[in-house]
Amino acid sequence: MTRILWINPVGTDAYDAPIGAELRAEAAPGTRVDVCSLPGAGPQHLEWNALEAVVAGPTMGVIRWAAEGGRYDAAVIGCFYDPFLRGARELSGSMAVTAPAEACLHVASTVGERISILVGRKKWIPEMHENVVKYGFADRLASFRVLEMRVEDFQADPEFTQQRIIAEAEAAVEHDRADAVVLGCTIEFGFYREVQRKIGAPVIDAITAPLRYAEFLAALGADHEWHTSRAGGYDAVAPRELSWIPAVEPILNVDPR
Amino acid sequence: MTRILWINPVGTDAYDAPIGAELRAEAAPGTRVDVCSLPGAGPQHLEWNALEAVVAGPTMGVIRWAAEGGRYDAAVIGCFYDPFLRGARELSGSMAVTAPAEACLHVASTVGERISILVGRKKWIPEMHENVVKYGFADRLASFRVLEMRVEDFQADPEFTQQRIIAEAEAAVEHDRADAVVLGCTIEFGFYREVQRKIGAPVIDAITAPLRYAEFLAALGADHEWHTSRAGGYDAVAPRELSWIPAVEPILNVDPR
Amino acid sequence: MTRILWINPVGTDAYDAPIGAELRAEAAPGTRVDVCSLPGAGPQHLEWNALEAVVAGPTMGVIRWAAEGGRYDAAVIGCFYDPFLRGARELSGSMAVTAPAEACLHVASTVGERISILVGRKKWIPEMHENVVKYGFADRLASFRVLEMRVEDFQADPEFTQQRIIAEAEAAVEHDRADAVVLGCTIEFGFYREVQRKIGAPVIDAITAPLRYAEFLAALGADHEWHTSRAGGYDAVAPRELSWIPAVEPILNVDPR
Amino acid sequence: MTRILWINPVGTDAYDAPIGAELRAEAAPGTRVDVCSLPGAGPQHLEWNALEAVVAGPTMGVIRWAAEGGRYDAAVIGCFYDPFLRGARELSGSMAVTAPAEACLHVASTVGERISILVGRKKWIPEMHENVVKYGFADRLASFRVLEMRVEDFQADPEFTQQRIIAEAEAAVEHDRADAVVLGCTIEFGFYREVQRKIGAPVIDAITAPLRYAEFLAALGADHEWHTSRAGGYDAVAPRELSWIPAVEPILNVDPR
Amino acid sequence: MTRILWINPVGTDAYDAPIGAELRAEAAPGTRVDVCSLPGAGPQHLEWNALEAVVAGPTMGVIRWAAEGGRYDAAVIGCFYDPFLRGARELSGSMAVTAPAEACLHVASTVGERISILVGRKKWIPEMHENVVKYGFADRLASFRVLEMRVEDFQADPEFTQQRIIAEAEAAVEHDRADAVVLGCTIEFGFYREVQRKIGAPVIDAITAPLRYAEFLAALGADHEWHTSRAGGYDAVAPRELSWIPAVEPILNVDPR
Amino acid sequence: MTRILWINPVGTDAYDAPIGAELRAEAAPGTRVDVCSLPGAGPQHLEWNALEAVVAGPTMGVIRWAAEGGRYDAAVIGCFYDPFLRGARELSGSMAVTAPAEACLHVASTVGERISILVGRKKWIPEMHENVVKYGFADRLASFRVLEMRVEDFQADPEFTQQRIIAEAEAAVEHDRADAVVLGCTIEFGFYREVQRKIGAPVIDAITAPLRYAEFLAALGADHEWHTSRAGGYDAVAPRELSWIPAVEPILNVDPR
């Protein structure tokens, strides 16, 4: 059994149950997915980098808690900015950690060659583009396309959202020569199957892909000891510093299976 | 159950049994791995690109055969030059196809940040470097390091080979600031566990990583319809052209399980 | 006298005579150009990479034959994907080998600065883009433009083809700021003079440019011993491996002069 | 008069007084520099990214406080990782914000062409390299060189530190062809004048350069309205979200002048 | 007091007075700006690189004169092609030298992230693009936009010019996702304040930005000895060669203050 | 017959006769090569960019003279910095113009894959590197290697020079994995044949390669109208501006044949 913790790094549990349900429907048979958000009230989304900063500390705390004593085999930081992935890996021990952009881009660049990412607002693009560059996929990027929607809009009127995603995904294939489309926000969940049926090209979902990538990484660690390397930039935080990063136990939406 | 075909794209079956045994030991519980090489006598290895050319046609034929009627869920073209991966994907239908360099680099760039690839001879580097660039990992490349060994040497004196790999892997971490090491030839199989124990950093094996990546891609296809995109450069070969690429049934080293 | 072999790497001799006539009209006075295609029936064009794979072996065989005993001073592999150029160079001894994309891009990037390549279908772009990157001209690329024609269409209705090429070439200069246009398929032969007259910018022809580049390389070899280097990735195939790559004597369309 | 706030984004005020003294000695005549660290106990340095995460929230709070009502003309986030620079700019209104790596690289790439950065430990390199890439100076980077010292070592034995810096700076010029050297940690303060005298090439100091760059940016804003653009990735945090980022008043080391 | 020499590297003094007036209005309080053009009749603008070549020698002569005996603290070569910046720096001793493209790009890439440059004619773009690449800002470039105006047109009908600049600047923000706009010719002076008010994003002026950057560099040299490095490509011209580059005393438009 | 003008862009005719003799020995049978330097006394070499600036105007004048009335089919600006190649092309009409770095890099990147350039002093590298980037060969660059010699040293003690070139060329192949070596100064003439015999890899000569490339470009222009494009950055200087660039008739070292 693979135990995965999906962290919604926000100060609301509003998405925990629906994302938990989706993830459990998409997971491999032997996977158990718990979902949590951050304790206490806090930002409802991370559209601004300053909001990421606010949730940074608690997110590290949850990662520490998740890694302690092998509680989880893998954790996902559930925001497409992949916030604090380096910090999380410094704390993760033998637990795998991944995040949506990393996972989606690895998958998309394997099933296709040119990738379009559908974001809510153009504000998001520069920070996300930095990640595309960092992961190595800049030359694979066909385009960012803007849905002109905010995070909170995606689940408000699903039919409208789906229509918008289809329109931009089709334009990405037609005009930008993309052959794979990535949904650039975790809250765009629930749409990918219908969209890829419509456009005839793979649409990589920002919660499903990291879930599956987390399972994959967990298996690589368990079976081949291919854990996060400690020989370079993911050097583990020295024990003497760990007191500054206390473990934070989140309220869990537990996998009922 | 996931059915995977590992193709040794050479004209000798000498490696089919030992690679089959290794792969089955490393595979996920539900995976069945058949191994084949190419029918008839042919090149014993692909150190030169001209030898790749010679096996290109038969390799395509085996891919066609493997994809027919859903015989396999995934195939791996088992040479670190990733020969004809594009052609194979044009023929693969809903079967996943991958190859060692692609798989190893995706894994290595996730568990680490700077990658060294250990090759046999410096002759190999330019073609392999082209693939590193193509897949997007050029900025992650710490170094190529040369073992000064030929393909046929790797299994001839395993102790010597292991010693050489350890020496260069250590130098890669120490001098090139690599934090992940990739073994740049499938015939370097059998060494990675011991080497990574010695050097304290992940060593990605050129048969195990593509096997696991193939399983992963097969699952993504089966569960999410994330198959090879047909909207761009992996456009499927038109039916009218398929007669030029007849299916080739290989002699199989069948998974006994 | 410079003896050049133009290889149409396809299984039809339909283009041998017309391409031979064009090449002889464009060649330097002292050049003799023989043209051949591959023995036996085979793919009529190489629009898919899997078709390239099918002709790979025979193409290597023809290269070996051409290089034997100094039969030719230079050979051109006549497809804009530049298939197996590395393999051919491993086999070529002191014979020069080039191919259309390489030759066109060197010429275009000297007479101009920003290059547009006119391809038949968008399917061709990713593989051709890999070559543009490999040769170093990615930052010079203004655009790929798609004629929406198949290889077999180019010579079927020349007036229509010319119209399409002019339209896209003009758009390349106007909208993409190209100042040199490359015809991205050898079967687009016969049009460049008229097109460049119309658009007022150089249009580099995919058979003429490699012919002239082959003459140039042959002269560099003969006069200055600037042959293909054997010190790196073009290391010659070891003699012990050559039996896997038997020479293939093609049916020649001989230069009548 | 230009009012600048230097933020030591750590949970100790140990460096506030000495850095304040240095900064005031280096500032323009009309500049007043207050220095602060973060309220409460916290990480003593940010060698690990997870420690950056812990101080992220409070740092944003201090930025908000500094920008309120035009308290400061410019702020500097005083760590060479340039942590949360994007978030800070989202909150800064018309106050300028900069950070050491950004400032040092702009200066170094103007007075020289190839830059070496002297870091404490190799662990720091990957995150800092991401910034070098992001700011556009990857092709200017001659090398990172490792002093093999921790942050807390730099001021412990100044003579030793200076010796180490001179040794690596000289090697950077000699072996890596650097013509400008950057000190890659703010706590390497106090050494640059002596080092550049010894090596005969500019040595850019990680507190002096951002101070001067902050003054420069403040002047550009005041005189030409060249403030942080709100048209893209530095879009200001929406008012409705600001409650998640409460202003934090730090304890100040006030400029006595 | 900081003494700056602005060189209009053309053979007309028509712009000396108006540019002088603008510069003095934009300079820091303690700055004195003299303006000169080149002695004798010569090109009225440098739209073609061949015209730059014609003024190259005299420009070097003026730089020598300016640097002699510490006459000026900084000089600006006032053309957006940044002509001969390297040569000028070889001759500048402890005087700072900068030029418009360098200065504008450093400023624009700090106040924004994606930059559009508004040029007069598309002819200018390739040479300017070379500078964008050289300075490191290629990945920050949103677009070049063409005003379809010649240098001599900019000040002929200011209202029309302003209208054109506003139109293209707005399009840059809207369509190219620029968040900072650079005016790509020094003769586009006098418009930036109104334009940036209209478009709501910073518009970096090609005379003001280099003036301020020159002041900044002069301060860095005076206060911190961060002068042009002599350890690499800015190696000073050897004394024995200086006779080939005689000092040229220009006719000055002297700062009346 | 192809008429080529080789311009030594310096104020001494000391190299005209020996370079003329070398060029005529290396040229194609139908080529006539005249050699000239610049009228009047001037810099003896162009090691500093400021010296290039001094000869810029006269060089343009000679180019104008050479292009007038079809005097020459091609001209070479004989310095490895390729000075003013853009300006020369703006003036060249249907005459081809090239320069050593451009020509050597096109040749070297075809006969090999990784290139080392042997320069006299490290001072030369940054400007030459800019050209390597501009022409597209940055990813092909194995290394610059420094001979520690000045231009005037190369022909002073030929035996010593040859020894130095062989030593660095061998090191380039051995340590930097170069498979082609370029001599990075025209005054390194006369050595390439012996050096390449010794090291067993092609050594591209800085006068022979541009001569042959010039012949090649002349043929492309004459036979296919592939002249310098006027559609972009090589836009011809407008007639109204030509009076600023008067033709300069040089003193010729005429091909005696």
PDB file of C-alpha atoms in Angstrom, chain F residues 153-242:
ATOM      1  CA  ASP F 153      54.659  37.075 -32.347  1.00  0.00           C
ATOM      2  CA  PHE F 154      53.021  34.501 -34.635  1.00  0.00           C
ATOM      3  CA  GLN F 155      55.325  34.922 -37.626  1.00  0.00           C
ATOM      4  CA  ALA F 156      58.377  36.007 -35.648  1.00  0.00           C
ATOM      5  CA  ASP F 157      59.544  32.516 -34.666  1.00  0.00           C
ATOM      6  CA  PRO F 158      57.481  30.068 -36.723  1.00  0.00           C
ATOM      7  CA  GLU F 159      58.924  26.982 -35.115  1.00  0.00           C
ATOM      8  CA  PHE F 160      57.960  28.153 -31.645  1.00  0.00           C
ATOM      9  CA  THR F 161      54.518  29.176 -32.864  1.00  0.00           C
ATOM     10  CA  GLN F 162      53.913  25.794 -34.438  1.00  0.00           C
ATOM     11  CA  GLN F 163      54.976  24.051 -31.259  1.00  0.00           C
ATOM     12  CA  ARG F 164      52.573  26.150 -29.211  1.00  0.00           C
ATOM     13  CA  ILE F 165      49.706  25.543 -31.634  1.00  0.00           C
ATOM     14  CA  ILE F 166      50.314  21.806 -31.641  1.00  0.00           C
ATOM     15  CA  ALA F 167      50.423  21.692 -27.848  1.00  0.00           C
ATOM     16  CA  GLU F 168      47.128  23.524 -27.423  1.00  0.00           C
ATOM     17  CA  ALA F 169      45.439  21.743 -30.326  1.00  0.00           C
ATOM     18  CA  GLU F 170      46.325  18.384 -28.834  1.00  0.00           C
ATOM     19  CA  ALA F 171      45.038  19.484 -25.444  1.00  0.00           C
ATOM     20  CA  ALA F 172      41.817  20.671 -27.077  1.00  0.00           C
ATOM     21  CA  VAL F 173      41.194  17.216 -28.548  1.00  0.00           C
ATOM     22  CA  GLU F 174      42.323  15.347 -25.484  1.00  0.00           C
ATOM     23  CA  HIS F 175      40.866  17.386 -22.621  1.00  0.00           C
ATOM     24  CA  ASP F 176      38.074  19.451 -24.161  1.00  0.00           C
ATOM     25  CA  ARG F 177      36.745  16.735 -26.513  1.00  0.00           C
ATOM     26  CA  ALA F 178      37.141  19.003 -29.531  1.00  0.00           C
ATOM     27  CA  ASP F 179      37.158  17.223 -32.864  1.00  0.00           C
ATOM     28  CA  ALA F 180      37.932  20.319 -34.927  1.00  0.00           C
ATOM     29  CA  VAL F 181      40.364  23.098 -34.130  1.00  0.00           C
ATOM     30  CA  VAL F 182      40.158  26.655 -35.449  1.00  0.00           C
ATOM     31  CA  LEU F 183      43.121  29.010 -35.567  1.00  0.00           C
ATOM     32  CA  GLY F 184      41.704  32.207 -34.114  1.00  0.00           C
ATOM     33  CA  CYS F 185      43.874  34.810 -35.845  1.00  0.00           C
ATOM     34  CA  THR F 186      44.653  35.400 -39.515  1.00  0.00           C
ATOM     35  CA  ILE F 187      48.311  35.865 -38.639  1.00  0.00           C
ATOM     36  CA  GLU F 188      48.422  32.241 -37.476  1.00  0.00           C
ATOM     37  CA  PHE F 189      48.664  31.482 -41.228  1.00  0.00           C
ATOM     38  CA  GLY F 190      51.053  28.873 -42.589  1.00  0.00           C
ATOM     39  CA  PHE F 191      50.717  26.303 -39.827  1.00  0.00           C
ATOM     40  CA  TYR F 192      47.507  24.380 -40.283  1.00  0.00           C
ATOM     41  CA  ARG F 193      48.712  21.588 -42.559  1.00  0.00           C
ATOM     42  CA  GLU F 194      51.496  20.500 -40.272  1.00  0.00           C
ATOM     43  CA  VAL F 195      49.386  20.815 -37.158  1.00  0.00           C
ATOM     44  CA  GLN F 196      46.512  18.727 -38.447  1.00  0.00           C
ATOM     45  CA  ARG F 197      48.933  16.069 -39.580  1.00  0.00           C
ATOM     46  CA  LYS F 198      50.310  15.928 -36.041  1.00  0.00           C
ATOM     47  CA  ILE F 199      47.057  15.909 -34.122  1.00  0.00           C
ATOM     48  CA  GLY F 200      44.990  13.808 -36.519  1.00  0.00           C
ATOM     49  CA  ALA F 201      42.004  16.133 -36.583  1.00  0.00           C
ATOM     50  CA  PRO F 202      41.044  18.958 -38.935  1.00  0.00           C
ATOM     51  CA  VAL F 203      42.655  22.323 -38.186  1.00  0.00           C
ATOM     52  CA  ILE F 204      40.785  25.147 -39.860  1.00  0.00           C
ATOM     53  CA  ASP F 205      42.987  27.969 -41.028  1.00  0.00           C
ATOM     54  CA  ALA F 206      41.841  31.565 -40.548  1.00  0.00           C
ATOM     55  CA  ILE F 207      42.849  32.728 -44.017  1.00  0.00           C
ATOM     56  CA  THR F 208      42.210  29.616 -46.091  1.00  0.00           C
ATOM     57  CA  ALA F 209      38.721  28.918 -44.813  1.00  0.00           C
ATOM     58  CA  PRO F 210      37.349  32.431 -45.465  1.00  0.00           C
ATOM     59  CA  LEU F 211      38.993  32.439 -48.896  1.00  0.00           C
ATOM     60  CA  ARG F 212      37.228  29.222 -49.836  1.00  0.00           C
ATOM     61  CA  TYR F 213      33.994  30.351 -48.226  1.00  0.00           C
ATOM     62  CA  ALA F 214      34.203  33.583 -50.212  1.00  0.00           C
ATOM     63  CA  GLU F 215      34.619  31.595 -53.437  1.00  0.00           C
ATOM     64  CA  PHE F 216      31.636  29.488 -52.413  1.00  0.00           C
ATOM     65  CA  LEU F 217      29.449  32.505 -51.665  1.00  0.00           C
ATOM     66  CA  ALA F 218      30.508  34.162 -54.921  1.00  0.00           C
ATOM     67  CA  ALA F 219      29.414  31.070 -56.817  1.00  0.00           C
ATOM     68  CA  LEU F 220      26.078  30.963 -55.006  1.00  0.00           C
ATOM     69  CA  GLY F 221      25.482  34.567 -55.958  1.00  0.00           C
ATOM     70  CA  ALA F 222      26.531  34.202 -59.568  1.00  0.00           C
ATOM     71  CA  ASP F 223      24.774  30.910 -60.234  1.00  0.00           C
ATOM     72  CA  HIS F 224      21.665  31.088 -58.039  1.00  0.00           C
ATOM     73  CA  GLU F 225      21.210  34.745 -57.155  1.00  0.00           C
ATOM     74  CA  TRP F 226      21.684  33.891 -53.506  1.00  0.00           C
ATOM     75  CA  HIS F 227      23.041  37.285 -52.675  1.00  0.00           C
ATOM     76  CA  THR F 228      22.975  39.005 -49.293  1.00  0.00           C
ATOM     77  CA  SER F 229      19.322  39.497 -48.440  1.00  0.00           C
ATOM     78  CA  ARG F 230      18.059  43.066 -48.306  1.00  0.00           C
ATOM     79  CA  ALA F 231      14.841  42.137 -46.490  1.00  0.00           C
ATOM     80  CA  GLY F 232      16.095  42.506 -42.934  1.00  0.00           C
ATOM     81  CA  GLY F 233      19.200  43.484 -41.062  1.00  0.00           C
ATOM     82  CA  TYR F 234      21.344  43.694 -44.193  1.00  0.00           C
ATOM     83  CA  ASP F 235      19.108  46.347 -45.726  1.00  0.00           C
ATOM     84  CA  ALA F 236      21.333  48.353 -48.085  1.00  0.00           C
ATOM     85  CA  VAL F 237      22.453  51.806 -47.011  1.00  0.00           C
ATOM     86  CA  ALA F 238      20.082  54.351 -48.539  1.00  0.00           C
ATOM     87  CA  PRO F 239      21.625  56.253 -51.458  1.00  0.00           C
ATOM     88  CA  ARG F 240      21.165  59.571 -49.649  1.00  0.00           C
ATOM     89  CA  GLU F 241      23.522  58.369 -46.908  1.00  0.00           C
ATOM     90  CA  LEU F 242      26.280  57.075 -49.152  1.00  0.00           C
TER      91      LEU F 242
END
